[in-house]
């Protein structure tokens, strides 16, 4: 199963991205699923087998993590809060 | 890094770029490469989308932030906020922190990037004290201590006495996060080195004095980042404004502000950040709080490569090279009859910036402040009459048109510094060197100045300018 780490800011996402790249841990930057968070538009996705290492790196380097969520296959289905007009970030 | 024949110097004519204090040139090849690569391989909006080009763009900006943070000794790189230049950064710090009743202490060597915002803020109720400096541009620490003491007591300005309340303790969150009643803030604003004389100001001692008096310190590092070792943590600095296109060897349109943890200036600009898009309030997270609107991604990609280049060479090595060049330049200029050099005599006490003037009469050289030069400062620019100096603009023009030597003449956006050293209002000719300059180029510059000085002074004594092939003024 793929997991999705979300952050309070893009900068924090990029910090974990940088650490995972240094450790050659496969991952990707993805648009944050709307049902998970609206704080930051960029999230870091990786296989659950890398969860422990990612959490360890984040803790060691003080990366601010909002949380780690499972990436559901049906996440494209809209669960956006009703008060949002939709549209892009920023 | 060399590209001879560029600019408007005719093919075949020699050229020497000596205007690094305005903008360094040439840039390392890695900078050009990184910018081309960014435009071709990335080129999307950093921090907005998450597709592959946006990710590549965001990574380039992140790498630049990391590189700058490492070079400046900043542990948390989110405390480095990017903007277009050092002027923006200084404005963010000043307008973001200061309110009516607050007190600022600054020096008489500041650039207009500091002086103009402070002039405006002084009209809005901020009390500003300008500490005088010596004619070489030195700041006396006892004078600074007295000014800080007066500011802390609420006697910052004789024109607008304060309410007598003491200054607040640094390190307390200010601006956005502040609530309730507040003590007046005291802020010391200092250039790290003068862009006119190159004089290095004692910012470490100044920071200690500021903190002893409950003040914060903002350092304008426009002339020093990449040229002098700068560790903001070890030096205990609160705010540091830097530009990317001078000593850091990056492209224009890049710069930023280091903001110490615990300080939260109000942002100058609010808008889209790519984060918290559902909120009407500006997000408080850094660097988003201060980086609304699309960043200069291509510029920052270049800056990242530039800072890596500087770090690879080593600031110590760059400094050593520039001191050697400056020593050679000072020695050469001081030996030219009728040339007055401003600022410290010792190269170690400057960055690689040297201002001079060609005296229109007498043989007063660099030693001290001759009466002729003292009189010269009262003369209107270009008069070059008896006791005056030759219009610096003419000297600069001849240096460029006849010798291919590119320098800057005038007031260098720093009228206060020129008042301090005695070159107001006509200004000076400023030679500023960089890592790419060579000792042989310095010798060439000196020989060009000597030739021009000799000719102009001969012409002046002869009552005309029959030999001058440049513009006649």
Coordinates of C-alpha atoms in Angstrom, one line a residue:
Chain A
X1 CA 0.0 0.0 0.0
X2 CA 1.2 3.5 -0.8
X3 CA 1.3 6.1 2.0
X4 CA 1.2 9.8 1.8
X5 CA 3.0 12.1 4.2
X6 CA 1.6 15.6 4.5
X7 CA 3.1 18.7 5.9
X8 CA 2.3 22.2 7.2
X9 CA 4.2 23.7 4.3
X10 CA 5.8 22.8 0.9
X11 CA 9.2 23.6 2.4
X12 CA 8.8 20.8 4.9
X13 CA 7.7 18.4 2.1
X14 CA 10.8 19.3 0.2
X15 CA 13.0 18.7 3.3
X16 CA 11.7 15.1 3.6
X17 CA 12.0 14.8 -0.2
X18 CA 15.7 15.8 0.1
X19 CA 16.4 13.4 2.9
X20 CA 14.7 10.5 1.1
X21 CA 16.7 11.2 -2.0
X22 CA 19.9 11.3 0.0
X23 CA 19.0 7.8 1.4
X24 CA 17.9 6.6 -2.1
X25 CA 14.5 5.7 -0.7
X26 CA 11.9 5.5 -3.6
X27 CA 9.2 8.2 -3.3
X28 CA 7.4 10.8 -5.2
X29 CA 6.1 14.3 -4.7
X30 CA 2.3 14.4 -5.4
X31 CA -0.5 16.9 -5.2
X32 CA -1.9 16.5 -1.6
X33 CA -5.3 14.7 -1.8
X34 CA -7.9 17.2 -0.8
X35 CA -9.5 14.9 1.7
X36 CA -6.3 14.7 3.7
X37 CA -5.2 18.3 4.0
X38 CA -5.6 21.8 2.5
X39 CA -2.5 23.2 4.2
X40 CA 0.1 22.3 1.7
X41 CA -0.4 21.4 -2.0
X42 CA 2.5 19.0 -2.1
X43 CA 2.8 15.7 -0.3
X44 CA 5.4 12.9 -0.3
X45 CA 4.2 9.4 -1.3
X46 CA 6.1 6.2 -0.6
X47 CA 5.4 2.5 -0.1
X48 CA 4.4 1.5 3.4
X49 CA 7.6 -0.6 3.6
X50 CA 9.5 2.7 3.8
X51 CA 7.3 4.2 6.5
X52 CA 9.6 3.5 9.4
X53 CA 12.6 5.0 7.7
X54 CA 10.8 8.1 6.6
X55 CA 9.4 8.7 10.0
X56 CA 12.9 8.2 11.5
X57 CA 14.5 10.6 9.1
X58 CA 11.8 13.2 9.7
X59 CA 12.2 12.9 13.4
X60 CA 16.0 13.0 13.2
X61 CA 16.0 16.2 11.1
X62 CA 13.1 17.9 12.7
X63 CA 10.9 17.8 9.6
X64 CA 7.4 19.0 10.6
X65 CA 5.0 16.3 9.7
X66 CA 1.2 16.8 9.8
X67 CA 0.6 13.1 9.4
X68 CA 0.9 10.0 7.2
X69 CA -2.2 8.7 5.5
X70 CA -3.0 5.7 3.3
X71 CA -3.5 6.7 -0.3
X72 CA -6.8 5.2 -1.2
X73 CA -7.3 4.2 -4.8
X74 CA -10.6 6.1 -4.9
X75 CA -9.1 9.3 -3.5
X76 CA -10.0 11.1 -6.7
X77 CA -13.6 11.0 -5.6
X78 CA -14.5 14.4 -4.3
X79 CA -14.5 14.7 -0.5
X80 CA -13.6 18.3 -0.6
X81 CA -15.3 20.4 2.1
X82 CA -18.5 22.0 0.8
X83 CA -17.4 25.6 1.4
X84 CA -14.6 25.3 -1.1
X85 CA -15.2 26.5 -4.6
X86 CA -12.7 24.0 -6.0
X87 CA -10.0 25.3 -8.2
X88 CA -6.3 25.3 -7.8
X89 CA -4.1 26.1 -4.9
X90 CA -2.3 29.3 -4.2
Chain B
X1 CA 34.8 32.7 -15.8
X2 CA 36.3 35.0 -18.4
X3 CA 34.6 36.3 -21.5
X4 CA 36.9 38.9 -23.0
X5 CA 35.4 41.4 -25.4
X6 CA 31.9 41.3 -24.0
X7 CA 29.9 44.4 -23.2
X8 CA 30.3 47.5 -25.3
X9 CA 34.1 47.4 -25.4
X10 CA 35.2 47.3 -29.1
X11 CA 36.7 44.1 -30.3
X12 CA 40.4 44.1 -29.8
X13 CA 40.3 46.7 -27.0
X14 CA 41.2 45.4 -23.6
X15 CA 38.6 45.5 -20.9
X16 CA 38.6 45.0 -17.1
X17 CA 35.4 44.8 -15.2
X18 CA 35.8 46.5 -11.8
X19 CA 32.3 47.2 -10.7
X20 CA 31.7 44.1 -8.6
X21 CA 30.1 46.2 -5.8
X22 CA 27.3 47.0 -8.2
X23 CA 27.0 43.5 -9.6
X24 CA 29.6 40.8 -10.0
X25 CA 30.7 39.8 -13.4
X26 CA 31.3 37.3 -15.0
X27 CA 29.2 34.7 -13.3
X28 CA 30.6 31.2 -12.9
X29 CA 29.7 28.9 -15.8
X30 CA 27.8 26.7 -13.4
X31 CA 25.4 29.6 -12.8
X32 CA 24.6 30.0 -16.5
X33 CA 24.3 26.3 -16.9
X34 CA 21.9 25.9 -13.9
X35 CA 19.7 28.7 -15.3
X36 CA 19.5 27.3 -18.8
X37 CA 18.9 23.8 -17.3
X38 CA 16.1 25.2 -15.1
X39 CA 14.3 26.9 -18.0
X40 CA 14.7 23.8 -20.2
X41 CA 14.2 20.9 -17.7
X42 CA 12.0 22.5 -15.0
X43 CA 10.5 25.9 -15.7
X44 CA 7.3 25.4 -13.9
X45 CA 6.0 27.1 -10.8
X46 CA 8.0 26.1 -7.7
X47 CA 5.8 25.2 -4.7
X48 CA 2.5 25.2 -6.6
X49 CA 1.7 22.1 -8.5
X50 CA 3.2 18.7 -7.9
X51 CA 3.8 17.5 -11.5
X52 CA 7.3 16.6 -12.5
X53 CA 8.3 20.1 -13.8
X54 CA 6.9 21.8 -10.7
X55 CA 8.7 19.3 -8.5
X56 CA 12.0 20.0 -10.4
X57 CA 11.4 23.7 -10.0
X58 CA 10.6 23.4 -6.3
X59 CA 13.7 21.3 -5.7
X60 CA 15.9 24.0 -7.4
X61 CA 14.5 26.7 -5.1
X62 CA 14.9 24.3 -2.1
X63 CA 18.5 23.6 -3.0
X64 CA 19.2 27.3 -3.3
X65 CA 17.7 27.9 0.2
X66 CA 19.8 25.1 1.6
X67 CA 23.0 26.4 0.0
X68 CA 22.5 29.9 1.3
X69 CA 21.6 28.7 4.8
X70 CA 24.8 26.6 4.9
X71 CA 27.0 29.4 3.7
X72 CA 25.5 31.8 6.2
X73 CA 25.6 29.4 9.1
X74 CA 21.8 29.1 9.4
X75 CA 20.6 25.8 10.8
X76 CA 16.9 26.0 9.8
X77 CA 16.9 27.0 6.2
X78 CA 13.2 28.0 6.4
X79 CA 14.5 31.1 8.2
X80 CA 16.0 32.2 4.9
X81 CA 13.2 34.0 2.9
X82 CA 13.8 34.9 -0.7
X83 CA 13.0 38.1 -2.4
X84 CA 14.3 40.2 -5.3
X85 CA 17.2 41.9 -3.6
X86 CA 18.7 43.2 -0.3
X87 CA 16.7 46.4 -0.5
X88 CA 13.5 44.3 -0.3
X89 CA 14.9 42.4 2.6
X90 CA 15.8 45.5 4.5
X91 CA 12.4 47.0 3.9
X92 CA 10.8 43.8 5.1
X93 CA 12.7 43.9 8.3
X94 CA 12.2 47.6 8.9
X95 CA 8.5 48.0 7.9
X96 CA 7.7 44.6 9.3
X97 CA 9.1 45.3 12.8
X98 CA 9.0 49.0 13.5
X99 CA 6.1 51.0 14.8
X100 CA 5.7 54.6 15.9
X101 CA 7.6 55.1 19.1
X102 CA 10.2 52.5 18.2
X103 CA 13.9 53.5 18.2
X104 CA 16.5 52.8 15.6
X105 CA 20.2 53.4 15.8
X106 CA 22.2 53.3 12.6
X107 CA 25.5 54.5 11.2
X108 CA 26.5 57.4 8.9
X109 CA 27.9 54.9 6.4
X110 CA 24.6 53.4 5.2
X111 CA 23.3 52.8 1.7
X112 CA 20.0 54.4 0.7
X113 CA 18.5 50.9 1.0
X114 CA 18.7 51.6 4.7
X115 CA 18.7 55.4 4.9
X116 CA 15.6 56.0 2.8
X117 CA 13.3 53.6 4.6
X118 CA 14.6 55.0 7.9
X119 CA 13.9 58.5 6.7
X120 CA 10.4 57.6 5.8
X121 CA 9.9 55.7 9.1
X122 CA 11.2 58.7 11.1
X123 CA 8.3 60.7 9.6
X124 CA 6.0 58.0 10.9
X125 CA 7.1 58.3 14.5
X126 CA 10.1 56.0 14.6
X127 CA 13.0 57.7 16.4
X128 CA 16.2 57.4 14.4
X129 CA 19.7 58.1 15.6
X130 CA 22.5 58.2 13.2
X131 CA 25.9 57.5 14.8
X132 CA 28.7 59.4 13.1
X133 CA 31.7 57.6 11.6
X134 CA 35.3 58.7 11.0
X135 CA 36.4 60.0 7.6
X136 CA 37.7 56.5 6.9
X137 CA 34.3 55.1 7.6
X138 CA 35.0 53.6 10.9
X139 CA 32.3 53.3 13.6
X140 CA 33.4 54.1 17.1
X141 CA 32.0 51.5 19.5
X142 CA 31.9 53.9 22.3
X143 CA 29.8 56.3 20.2
X144 CA 27.6 53.3 19.4
X145 CA 27.3 52.3 23.0
X146 CA 26.2 55.8 24.0
X147 CA 23.6 55.9 21.2
X148 CA 22.2 52.5 22.2
X149 CA 22.1 53.6 25.8
X150 CA 20.1 56.7 24.9
X151 CA 17.8 54.7 22.7
X152 CA 17.2 52.1 25.4
X153 CA 16.3 54.9 27.8
X154 CA 14.0 56.5 25.3
X155 CA 16.2 59.5 24.4
X156 CA 17.0 58.3 20.9
X157 CA 16.5 61.6 19.2
X158 CA 16.7 65.1 20.3
X159 CA 14.1 66.0 17.9
X160 CA 11.5 63.5 19.0
X161 CA 12.2 62.4 22.6
X162 CA 10.7 59.1 23.6
X163 CA 8.4 58.3 26.4
X164 CA 11.1 57.1 28.7
X165 CA 10.1 53.4 28.5
X166 CA 12.9 50.9 28.2
X167 CA 13.4 48.7 25.1
X168 CA 12.0 45.3 24.9
X169 CA 14.1 42.2 25.1
X170 CA 15.2 40.7 21.8
X171 CA 14.0 37.2 21.0
X172 CA 10.4 37.9 21.8
X173 CA 8.0 37.2 18.9
X174 CA 7.1 40.5 17.3
X175 CA 4.9 41.8 14.6
X176 CA 2.3 39.3 13.5
X177 CA 2.3 37.2 16.6
X178 CA 2.3 40.1 19.0
X179 CA -0.6 40.9 21.1
X180 CA -1.5 43.5 23.8
X181 CA 0.7 46.3 25.0
X182 CA 4.3 46.4 23.9
X183 CA 7.5 48.1 24.9
X184 CA 9.1 50.2 22.2
X185 CA 11.5 48.1 20.1
X186 CA 15.1 49.2 19.7
X187 CA 16.8 48.1 16.5
X188 CA 20.4 48.6 15.4
X189 CA 20.8 48.7 11.6
X190 CA 24.3 48.5 10.3
X191 CA 26.0 47.8 7.0
X192 CA 28.5 45.0 7.3
X193 CA 30.8 47.0 4.9
X194 CA 30.5 50.3 3.1
X195 CA 29.8 50.2 -0.6
X196 CA 31.8 53.5 -0.9
X197 CA 35.0 53.0 1.1
X198 CA 34.8 49.2 1.7
X199 CA 35.2 49.9 5.4
X200 CA 34.2 46.8 7.4
X201 CA 32.1 47.6 10.4
X202 CA 32.4 45.7 13.6
X203 CA 29.1 43.9 13.5
X204 CA 30.0 41.2 16.0
X205 CA 30.8 43.7 18.7
X206 CA 27.8 45.8 17.6
X207 CA 25.5 42.8 18.0
X208 CA 26.8 42.2 21.5
X209 CA 26.3 45.9 22.4
X210 CA 22.8 45.9 20.9
X211 CA 21.8 42.8 22.8
X212 CA 23.2 44.3 26.1
X213 CA 20.9 47.2 25.6
X214 CA 17.8 45.2 24.7
X215 CA 18.1 45.9 21.0
X216 CA 18.0 43.7 17.9
X217 CA 20.5 44.0 15.1
X218 CA 19.8 44.0 11.4
X219 CA 22.9 43.7 9.2
X220 CA 23.0 44.8 5.6
X221 CA 25.3 42.2 4.1
X222 CA 24.9 43.4 0.5
X223 CA 28.7 44.0 0.2
X224 CA 29.9 41.1 2.3
X225 CA 27.9 37.9 1.7
X226 CA 30.3 35.7 -0.3
X227 CA 33.2 38.1 0.3
X228 CA 33.6 37.8 4.1
X229 CA 33.1 34.8 6.3
X230 CA 29.5 35.2 7.7
X231 CA 28.1 32.9 10.3
X232 CA 24.9 34.5 11.6
X233 CA 24.6 32.0 14.4
X234 CA 28.1 32.4 15.7
X235 CA 27.9 36.1 15.2
X236 CA 24.6 36.2 17.1
X237 CA 22.8 38.3 14.4
X238 CA 19.1 38.7 14.4
X239 CA 18.3 39.8 10.9
X240 CA 20.7 39.7 7.8
X241 CA 19.8 41.1 4.4
X242 CA 21.7 39.7 1.5
X243 CA 21.7 40.0 -2.2
X244 CA 22.4 37.2 -4.7
X245 CA 24.1 39.1 -7.5
X246 CA 27.2 40.6 -5.8
X247 CA 29.6 38.5 -3.8
X248 CA 27.5 35.4 -4.0
X249 CA 28.0 35.5 -7.8
X250 CA 24.4 34.8 -8.6
X251 CA 22.0 36.5 -11.0
X252 CA 20.2 39.8 -10.4
X253 CA 16.7 39.6 -9.0
X254 CA 17.7 37.3 -6.2
X255 CA 18.3 38.1 -2.5
X256 CA 16.7 37.6 0.8
X257 CA 16.5 38.0 4.5
X258 CA 17.6 35.7 7.4
X259 CA 15.2 36.1 10.3
X260 CA 16.1 34.7 13.6
X261 CA 13.8 32.2 15.2
X262 CA 11.3 34.0 17.4
X263 CA 11.0 37.1 15.2
X264 CA 8.0 37.5 13.0
X265 CA 8.0 40.7 11.0
X266 CA 4.7 41.6 9.3
X267 CA 5.0 40.6 5.6
X268 CA 5.4 43.4 3.0
X269 CA 3.3 41.5 0.5
X270 CA 0.4 39.1 1.0
X271 CA -1.0 36.7 -1.5
X272 CA -0.8 33.2 -3.0
X273 CA 1.7 30.9 -1.5
X274 CA 0.6 27.5 -2.7
X275 CA -0.3 26.6 0.9
X276 CA -3.5 27.0 3.0
X277 CA -5.3 28.2 -0.1
X278 CA -8.7 27.9 1.6
X279 CA -7.7 30.5 4.2
X280 CA -8.1 34.2 3.7
X281 CA -5.3 34.9 6.2
X282 CA -1.7 34.8 5.1
X283 CA -0.2 31.5 6.3
X284 CA 2.2 32.0 9.2
X285 CA 4.6 29.2 8.2
X286 CA 8.0 30.1 6.9
X287 CA 9.1 30.8 4.3
X288 CA 5.5 31.1 2.9
X289 CA 4.6 34.0 5.1
X290 CA 7.0 36.2 3.2
X291 CA 7.0 34.6 -0.3
X292 CA 3.7 35.5 -1.8
X293 CA 3.5 35.3 -5.6
X294 CA 5.7 33.3 -7.9
X295 CA 9.3 33.3 -6.9
X296 CA 12.2 34.0 -9.3
X297 CA 12.7 30.3 -9.9
X298 CA 15.3 30.6 -12.7
X299 CA 17.2 33.2 -10.7
X300 CA 17.2 31.1 -7.6
X301 CA 18.4 28.1 -9.6
X302 CA 21.3 30.3 -10.6
X303 CA 21.8 31.5 -7.1
X304 CA 21.9 27.9 -5.8
X305 CA 24.7 27.1 -8.3
X306 CA 26.5 30.3 -7.5
X307 CA 26.5 29.7 -3.8
X308 CA 27.7 26.1 -4.3
X309 CA 30.5 27.6 -6.4
X310 CA 31.4 30.1 -3.7
X311 CA 31.3 27.4 -1.0
X312 CA 33.4 25.2 -3.2
X313 CA 36.1 27.8 -3.6
X314 CA 35.8 28.8 0.0
X315 CA 34.9 32.3 1.3
X316 CA 38.3 32.4 3.1
X317 CA 40.1 31.9 -0.1
X318 CA 38.0 34.4 -1.9
X319 CA 38.7 36.9 0.9
X320 CA 42.4 36.3 0.8
X321 CA 42.5 36.9 -3.0
X322 CA 40.4 40.0 -2.7
X323 CA 42.6 41.4 0.1
X324 CA 45.7 40.8 -2.0
X325 CA 44.1 42.6 -5.0
X326 CA 42.9 45.5 -2.8
X327 CA 46.4 45.9 -1.2
X328 CA 47.9 46.1 -4.7
X329 CA 45.3 48.6 -5.8
X330 CA 45.7 50.8 -2.7
X331 CA 49.5 50.8 -3.1
X332 CA 49.2 51.7 -6.8
X333 CA 46.6 54.4 -6.4
X334 CA 48.4 56.0 -3.4
X335 CA 51.5 56.4 -5.5
X336 CA 49.8 58.5 -8.2
X337 CA 50.3 62.2 -7.8
X338 CA 47.1 64.1 -7.3
X339 CA 44.9 61.1 -6.5
X340 CA 43.1 61.0 -3.2
X341 CA 42.0 57.6 -1.9
X342 CA 39.2 57.4 0.6
X343 CA 38.7 54.9 3.4
X344 CA 41.0 52.6 5.4
X345 CA 44.7 52.4 4.4
X346 CA 44.8 48.7 5.3
X347 CA 43.3 46.2 2.8
X348 CA 42.4 43.9 5.7
X349 CA 40.0 46.5 7.0
X350 CA 38.0 46.8 3.8
X351 CA 36.1 44.7 1.3
X352 CA 37.5 45.0 -2.3
X353 CA 36.0 48.5 -2.8
X354 CA 38.2 51.5 -3.3
X355 CA 37.0 55.1 -3.9
X356 CA 39.2 57.8 -5.2
X357 CA 39.2 61.2 -6.8
X358 CA 41.6 63.1 -9.1
X359 CA 42.4 66.4 -7.5
X360 CA 42.2 69.3 -9.8
X361 CA 45.2 71.0 -8.2
X362 CA 48.0 70.5 -5.8
X363 CA 49.9 67.3 -5.2
X364 CA 47.8 66.1 -2.2
X365 CA 47.9 62.4 -2.3
X366 CA 46.3 59.8 -0.1
X367 CA 47.9 60.7 3.2
X368 CA 45.3 62.1 5.4
X369 CA 42.8 64.8 4.4
X370 CA 44.5 67.6 2.6
X371 CA 42.9 71.1 2.7
X372 CA 42.4 71.0 -1.1
X373 CA 40.3 67.9 -0.8
X374 CA 38.4 69.3 2.1
X375 CA 37.5 72.3 0.0
X376 CA 36.6 70.2 -2.9
X377 CA 33.7 68.7 -1.2
X378 CA 31.9 72.0 -1.2
X379 CA 32.1 72.4 -4.9
X380 CA 29.3 71.5 -7.3
X381 CA 29.8 68.3 -9.3
X382 CA 31.8 68.9 -12.4
X383 CA 33.2 72.2 -11.5
X384 CA 36.7 70.8 -11.0
X385 CA 38.0 74.3 -10.2
X386 CA 40.9 75.2 -8.1
X387 CA 40.9 73.2 -5.0
X388 CA 38.2 70.9 -6.3
X389 CA 38.3 67.4 -7.8
X390 CA 37.8 66.4 -11.4
X391 CA 34.3 65.3 -12.0
X392 CA 34.3 61.5 -11.1
X393 CA 31.9 60.9 -14.0
X394 CA 34.6 62.2 -16.4
X395 CA 37.2 60.0 -14.9
X396 CA 34.9 57.0 -15.1
X397 CA 34.0 57.7 -18.6
X398 CA 37.6 58.0 -19.7
X399 CA 38.5 54.8 -17.9
X400 CA 35.8 53.0 -19.9
X401 CA 36.1 54.6 -23.3
X402 CA 39.9 54.7 -23.5
X403 CA 41.0 51.9 -21.3
X404 CA 38.1 49.5 -21.1
X405 CA 38.1 49.8 -17.3
X406 CA 34.5 49.6 -16.0
X407 CA 33.9 51.4 -12.7
X408 CA 31.2 53.4 -11.1
X409 CA 31.2 57.2 -10.4
X410 CA 29.0 59.4 -8.3
X411 CA 27.3 58.9 -4.9
X412 CA 26.8 55.1 -5.2
X413 CA 23.3 55.5 -3.6
X414 CA 25.1 56.3 -0.4
X415 CA 25.1 60.1 0.2
X416 CA 25.6 59.7 4.0
X417 CA 28.8 57.7 3.4
X418 CA 30.1 60.4 1.1
X419 CA 29.2 63.1 3.6
X420 CA 31.2 61.1 6.2
X421 CA 34.3 60.7 4.1
X422 CA 34.2 64.2 2.7
X423 CA 33.3 63.5 -0.9
X424 CA 29.7 64.9 -1.0
X425 CA 28.2 66.1 -3.3
X426 CA 30.4 65.2 -6.2
X427 CA 31.1 61.7 -5.1
X428 CA 34.0 59.5 -6.1
X429 CA 35.2 57.1 -8.7
X430 CA 34.8 53.6 -7.2
X431 CA 36.8 50.6 -8.2
X432 CA 35.4 47.4 -6.9
X433 CA 37.1 44.1 -7.4
X434 CA 36.0 40.5 -7.4
X435 CA 37.2 37.0 -7.3
X436 CA 37.6 36.9 -11.0
X437 CA 40.0 39.9 -11.1
X438 CA 43.8 39.3 -11.4
X439 CA 46.8 41.2 -10.0
X440 CA 47.8 42.0 -13.5
X441 CA 44.4 43.6 -14.1
X442 CA 44.8 45.7 -11.0
X443 CA 48.1 47.0 -12.4
X444 CA 46.4 47.8 -15.6
X445 CA 43.7 49.8 -13.7
X446 CA 46.4 51.7 -11.8
X447 CA 48.2 52.6 -15.0
X448 CA 45.0 53.7 -16.6
X449 CA 44.2 56.0 -13.6
X450 CA 47.7 57.3 -13.6
X451 CA 47.5 58.2 -17.3
X452 CA 44.1 59.9 -16.9
X453 CA 45.1 61.8 -13.7
X454 CA 48.3 63.0 -15.3
X455 CA 46.6 64.2 -18.4
X456 CA 43.6 65.9 -16.7
X457 CA 45.9 67.7 -14.3
X458 CA 48.2 68.8 -17.0
X459 CA 45.2 70.0 -19.0
X460 CA 43.8 71.8 -16.0
X461 CA 47.1 73.5 -15.3
X462 CA 47.3 74.5 -18.9
X463 CA 43.9 76.0 -18.8
X464 CA 42.4 73.7 -21.4
X465 CA 41.8 70.1 -22.4
X466 CA 43.6 69.9 -25.7
X467 CA 44.8 66.3 -25.2
X468 CA 41.6 64.8 -23.9
X469 CA 40.0 62.5 -26.4
X470 CA 37.0 61.8 -24.2
X471 CA 34.0 64.0 -23.5
X472 CA 34.8 67.6 -22.7
X473 CA 33.0 69.0 -19.7

